[in-house]
């Protein structure tokens, strides 16, 4: 691969993995960066990520750069990851970086932007590379701002699940970049534990099943957990469920919780307040299970099931298990 002053501008996409595999929402990020005028590079941590080349080929990634370091442990420190990415960007003359607006992205991208003194826009819905503008929701999704970024570098965090992945097949070459920088050992992640909402981060989940006051207590969330496990979903909640101490705040969806954008959102015993709706209204399909057919969520959803969630959810779980 040509380093520095190549014919086409290079754009990098930071690969994120879950349980050793590329996160499905990452393909939408690649699609946001795709165009015929640029050379696309994927940056991935660890020598074992070389196996991703076949998965990235259909999406227009010309080069997969696997970033390695003498001690794999040094990459558990997000500051070291940021330094390694900056070195790789400099080495390959990359001035534009795309990544997911995920928990990891929110941790990493500001570190990179601060070190590069680069403009950073998180939660982008669309990026126009030609005029260097992005679209981003503001004020609890009430407005969409178009923001122009200028500067030597540009960094974009893309909202998960907003952009439908499109293929653009090319040949993908794998390149190893050995990061030799000094490791910052002031911070080390010693343990990562799974939160109650499950292994899937709410903001990136493709399917979310959420419970509200209608769940009646914290123990009853177990029926949502069981259903979520069968569907590969994350479990969310309304603020009432959080304020009552039934579930942690990390599970709250809405204006003062997490903004989510799943393909499927199932609201159980949630009335549909404007504050809750603000956090999930961009979901692809909304299903509402509520005993009150006149609840606001029943009017706003794609499919409403008027009934008792304590009968419907276990029946749904049984059916899903039977058809697995
Ligand atoms: C500044 C501010 C910020 C806020 N931020 C948020 C936020 O981020 N997220 C959020 O969620 N809220 C937020 N709220 C709170 C919001 O206004 C609502 O109070 C809250 O969303 C209501 O939660 P709920 O739908 O679970 O409860 P309720 O409104 O009480 O609705 C419970 C629903 O459960 C149904 N139900 C009861 N039993 C059953 C059953 N057995 N089966 C099926 N359905 C049943 C009922 O018919 C009812 O519709 C905020 C409020 C303010 C003022």
XYZ file of N, CA and C in Angstrom, residues 95-198:
312
model
N -6.564 11.046 7.014
C -6.985 12.285 7.675
C -8.443 12.241 8.132
N -9.172 11.203 7.680
C -10.584 11.101 8.076
C -10.821 9.747 8.727
N -11.441 9.780 9.896
C -11.685 8.545 10.647
C -13.174 8.411 10.950
N -13.720 7.236 10.636
C -15.110 6.913 10.970
C -15.103 5.827 12.050
N -16.079 5.907 12.954
C -16.226 4.855 13.969
C -17.676 4.843 14.437
N -17.999 3.902 15.291
C -19.350 3.820 15.851
C -19.499 4.786 17.025
N -20.673 5.393 17.157
C -20.973 6.119 18.394
C -21.459 5.064 19.396
N -20.526 4.284 19.876
C -20.811 3.229 20.855
C -20.165 3.659 22.165
N -20.274 2.838 23.192
C -19.600 3.188 24.451
C -18.096 3.278 24.223
N -17.554 2.313 23.466
C -16.112 2.330 23.197
C -15.743 3.547 22.350
N -16.594 3.858 21.362
C -16.342 5.016 20.499
C -16.373 6.316 21.288
N -17.313 6.400 22.236
C -17.419 7.625 23.042
C -16.199 7.790 23.937
N -15.578 6.677 24.277
C -14.377 6.724 25.107
C -13.149 7.091 24.267
N -13.081 6.490 23.083
C -11.860 6.582 22.281
C -11.778 7.835 21.395
N -12.870 8.153 20.703
C -12.790 9.216 19.688
C -12.432 10.588 20.271
N -12.991 10.977 21.427
C -12.577 12.277 21.975
C -11.080 12.320 22.313
N -10.520 11.179 22.735
C -9.076 11.143 23.034
C -8.276 11.406 21.756
N -8.717 10.770 20.652
C -8.005 10.938 19.378
C -8.155 12.379 18.892
N -9.400 12.883 18.966
C -9.664 14.248 18.486
C -8.860 15.270 19.286
N -8.784 15.064 20.599
C -8.058 16.024 21.439
C -6.574 16.023 21.081
N -6.018 14.831 20.894
C -4.581 14.758 20.567
C -4.281 15.346 19.191
N -5.227 15.169 18.246
C -4.999 15.678 16.882
C -5.498 17.104 16.707
N -6.180 17.627 17.730
C -6.840 18.931 17.625
C -7.766 18.935 16.401
N -8.546 17.843 16.291
C -9.388 17.639 15.106
C -10.861 17.845 15.455
N -11.682 18.283 14.477
C -13.124 18.361 14.734
C -13.709 16.953 14.861
N -14.596 16.784 15.834
C -15.225 15.482 16.088
C -16.726 15.692 16.154
N -17.484 14.922 15.380
C -18.945 14.954 15.496
C -19.405 13.542 15.815
N -20.093 13.388 16.945
C -20.621 12.085 17.342
C -22.086 11.990 16.927
N -22.591 10.755 16.878
C -24.014 10.501 16.647
C -24.485 10.991 15.276
N -23.600 10.901 14.277
C -23.959 11.362 12.923
C -24.984 10.411 12.301
N -25.934 10.998 11.565
C -26.916 10.194 10.836
C -26.471 9.998 9.393
N -25.709 10.959 8.868
C -25.217 10.886 7.487
C -23.997 11.780 7.368
N -23.108 11.413 6.441
C -21.895 12.208 6.223
C -21.770 12.477 4.730
N -21.516 13.733 4.368
C -21.240 14.087 2.979
C -19.761 14.463 2.906
N -18.965 13.553 2.330
C -17.516 13.768 2.326
C -17.104 14.863 1.353
N -17.934 15.096 0.337
C -17.559 16.077 -0.694
C -17.585 17.490 -0.111
N -18.709 17.849 0.532
C -18.726 19.207 1.106
C -18.401 19.200 2.603
N -17.982 18.034 3.108
C -17.524 17.910 4.493
C -18.593 18.341 5.504
N -19.821 17.862 5.284
C -20.897 18.162 6.229
C -21.462 16.863 6.803
N -22.036 16.981 7.987
C -22.688 15.824 8.604
C -24.062 16.243 9.100
N -24.950 15.259 9.233
C -26.254 15.516 9.839
C -26.272 14.863 11.202
N -26.806 15.603 12.162
C -26.785 15.113 13.537
C -28.036 15.607 14.266
N -28.735 14.704 14.986
C -29.926 15.149 15.716
C -29.549 15.976 16.937
N -30.421 16.923 17.253
C -30.179 17.754 18.437
C -31.469 17.922 19.225
N -31.359 18.365 20.455
C -32.511 18.660 21.317
C -33.492 17.485 21.346
N -33.004 16.327 21.800
C -33.836 15.121 21.901
C -34.535 14.820 20.585
N -33.789 14.901 19.495
C -34.269 14.529 18.153
C -35.275 15.526 17.584
N -35.436 16.689 18.204
C -36.441 17.634 17.692
C -35.956 18.301 16.415
N -34.644 18.485 16.286
C -34.105 19.103 15.074
C -32.926 18.274 14.573
N -32.651 18.418 13.285
C -31.467 17.777 12.696
C -30.546 18.909 12.236
N -29.354 18.949 12.768
C -28.404 20.005 12.387
C -27.511 19.505 11.261
N -27.203 20.401 10.319
C -26.169 20.104 9.322
C -24.924 20.865 9.762
N -23.852 20.131 9.979
C -22.636 20.734 10.539
C -21.497 20.579 9.542
N -20.819 21.688 9.233
C -19.651 21.596 8.344
C -18.395 21.509 9.203
N -17.508 20.573 8.878
C -16.258 20.466 9.638
C -15.085 20.857 8.743
N -14.153 21.568 9.329
C -12.950 21.948 8.590
C -11.740 21.572 9.438
N -10.616 21.417 8.797
C -9.408 21.073 9.548
C -8.630 20.005 8.800
N -7.420 19.766 9.250
C -6.561 18.782 8.588
C -7.131 17.376 8.762
N -7.638 17.089 9.975
C -8.264 15.792 10.241
C -9.763 15.974 10.458
N -10.526 14.889 10.236
C -11.968 14.904 10.522
C -12.305 13.576 11.199
N -13.105 13.630 12.250
C -13.473 12.393 12.945
C -14.991 12.337 13.112
N -15.573 11.219 12.675
C -17.027 11.083 12.711
C -17.429 9.825 13.482
N -18.309 10.000 14.461
C -18.925 8.856 15.145
C -20.309 8.674 14.546
N -20.599 7.497 14.023
C -21.875 7.251 13.337
C -22.852 6.560 14.287
N -24.104 7.028 14.295
C -25.112 6.387 15.155
C -25.361 4.955 14.677
N -25.305 3.987 15.586
C -25.511 2.587 15.187
C -26.891 2.364 14.572
N -26.941 1.476 13.606
C -28.183 0.987 12.979
C -28.946 2.033 12.165
N -28.380 3.223 11.941
C -29.092 4.251 11.168
C -28.884 4.063 9.673
N -27.714 3.556 9.294
C -27.389 3.470 7.862
C -27.434 2.008 7.432
N -28.253 1.740 6.449
C -28.415 0.375 5.937
C -27.129 -0.033 5.202
N -26.501 -1.151 5.581
C -25.256 -1.539 4.906
C -25.471 -1.819 3.418
N -24.517 -1.328 2.603
C -24.579 -1.584 1.152
C -23.257 -2.218 0.734
N -23.324 -3.141 -0.194
C -22.083 -3.777 -0.637
C -21.454 -2.973 -1.779
N -20.134 -3.105 -1.898
C -19.361 -2.425 -2.948
C -18.063 -3.240 -3.071
N -18.153 -4.445 -3.634
C -17.034 -5.400 -3.531
C -15.720 -4.893 -4.129
N -14.635 -5.154 -3.407
C -13.270 -4.856 -3.873
C -12.367 -5.978 -3.359
N -11.108 -5.944 -3.738
C -10.133 -6.867 -3.148
C -9.573 -6.223 -1.882
N -9.492 -6.974 -0.804
C -8.978 -6.424 0.457
C -7.589 -6.985 0.747
N -6.635 -6.059 0.895
C -5.264 -6.463 1.225
C -5.073 -6.277 2.740
N -4.402 -7.224 3.375
C -4.169 -7.094 4.822
C -2.748 -6.588 5.072
N -2.643 -5.586 5.929
C -1.349 -4.980 6.246
C -1.198 -5.002 7.768
N 0.000 -5.329 8.241
C 0.230 -5.316 9.694
C 0.913 -4.001 10.057
N 0.370 -3.323 11.059
C 1.022 -2.111 11.557
C 1.453 -2.389 12.993
N 2.757 -2.438 13.193
C 3.278 -2.756 14.519
C 3.507 -1.460 15.292
N 2.683 -1.240 16.294
C 2.774 -0.002 17.086
C 3.936 -0.108 18.067
N 4.867 0.817 17.910
C 6.081 0.763 18.735
C 6.109 1.842 19.808
N 5.024 2.620 19.895
C 5.031 3.760 20.822
C 5.155 3.330 22.272
N 5.533 4.268 23.094
C 5.656 3.949 24.519
C 4.266 3.771 25.114
N 4.104 2.708 25.880
C 2.793 2.428 26.469
C 2.601 3.273 27.721
N 1.377 3.798 27.854
C 1.032 4.539 29.065
C 0.501 3.514 30.067
N 1.240 3.267 31.138
C 0.805 2.224 32.070
C 0.141 2.808 33.316
N -0.307 4.078 33.204
C -0.959 4.672 34.374
C -2.373 4.142 34.556
N -2.931 3.570 33.491
C -4.306 3.075 33.559
C -4.357 1.697 32.928
N -4.983 0.755 33.614
C -5.117 -0.587 33.060
C -6.516 -1.107 33.397
N -7.217 -1.628 32.395
C -8.540 -2.210 32.661
C -8.296 -3.614 33.203
N -8.636 -3.844 34.462
C -8.330 -5.141 35.073
C -9.485 -6.125 34.958
N -10.713 -5.606 34.833
C -11.848 -6.515 34.743
C -13.008 -5.812 34.042
N -13.743 -6.538 33.224
C -14.959 -5.996 32.618
C -16.093 -6.943 32.964
N -17.132 -6.419 33.616
C -18.276 -7.264 33.988
C -19.493 -6.885 33.166
N -20.336 -7.862 32.885
C -21.530 -7.612 32.096
C -22.590 -6.902 32.930
N -23.214 -5.862 32.354
C -24.277 -5.149 33.057
C -25.600 -5.888 32.940
N -26.642 -5.365 33.620
C -27.927 -6.076 33.658
C -28.652 -6.071 32.318
N -28.350 -5.065 31.462
C -29.077 -5.008 30.191
C -28.576 -6.067 29.216
N -27.584 -6.879 29.646
C -27.110 -7.983 28.816
C -25.821 -7.627 28.112
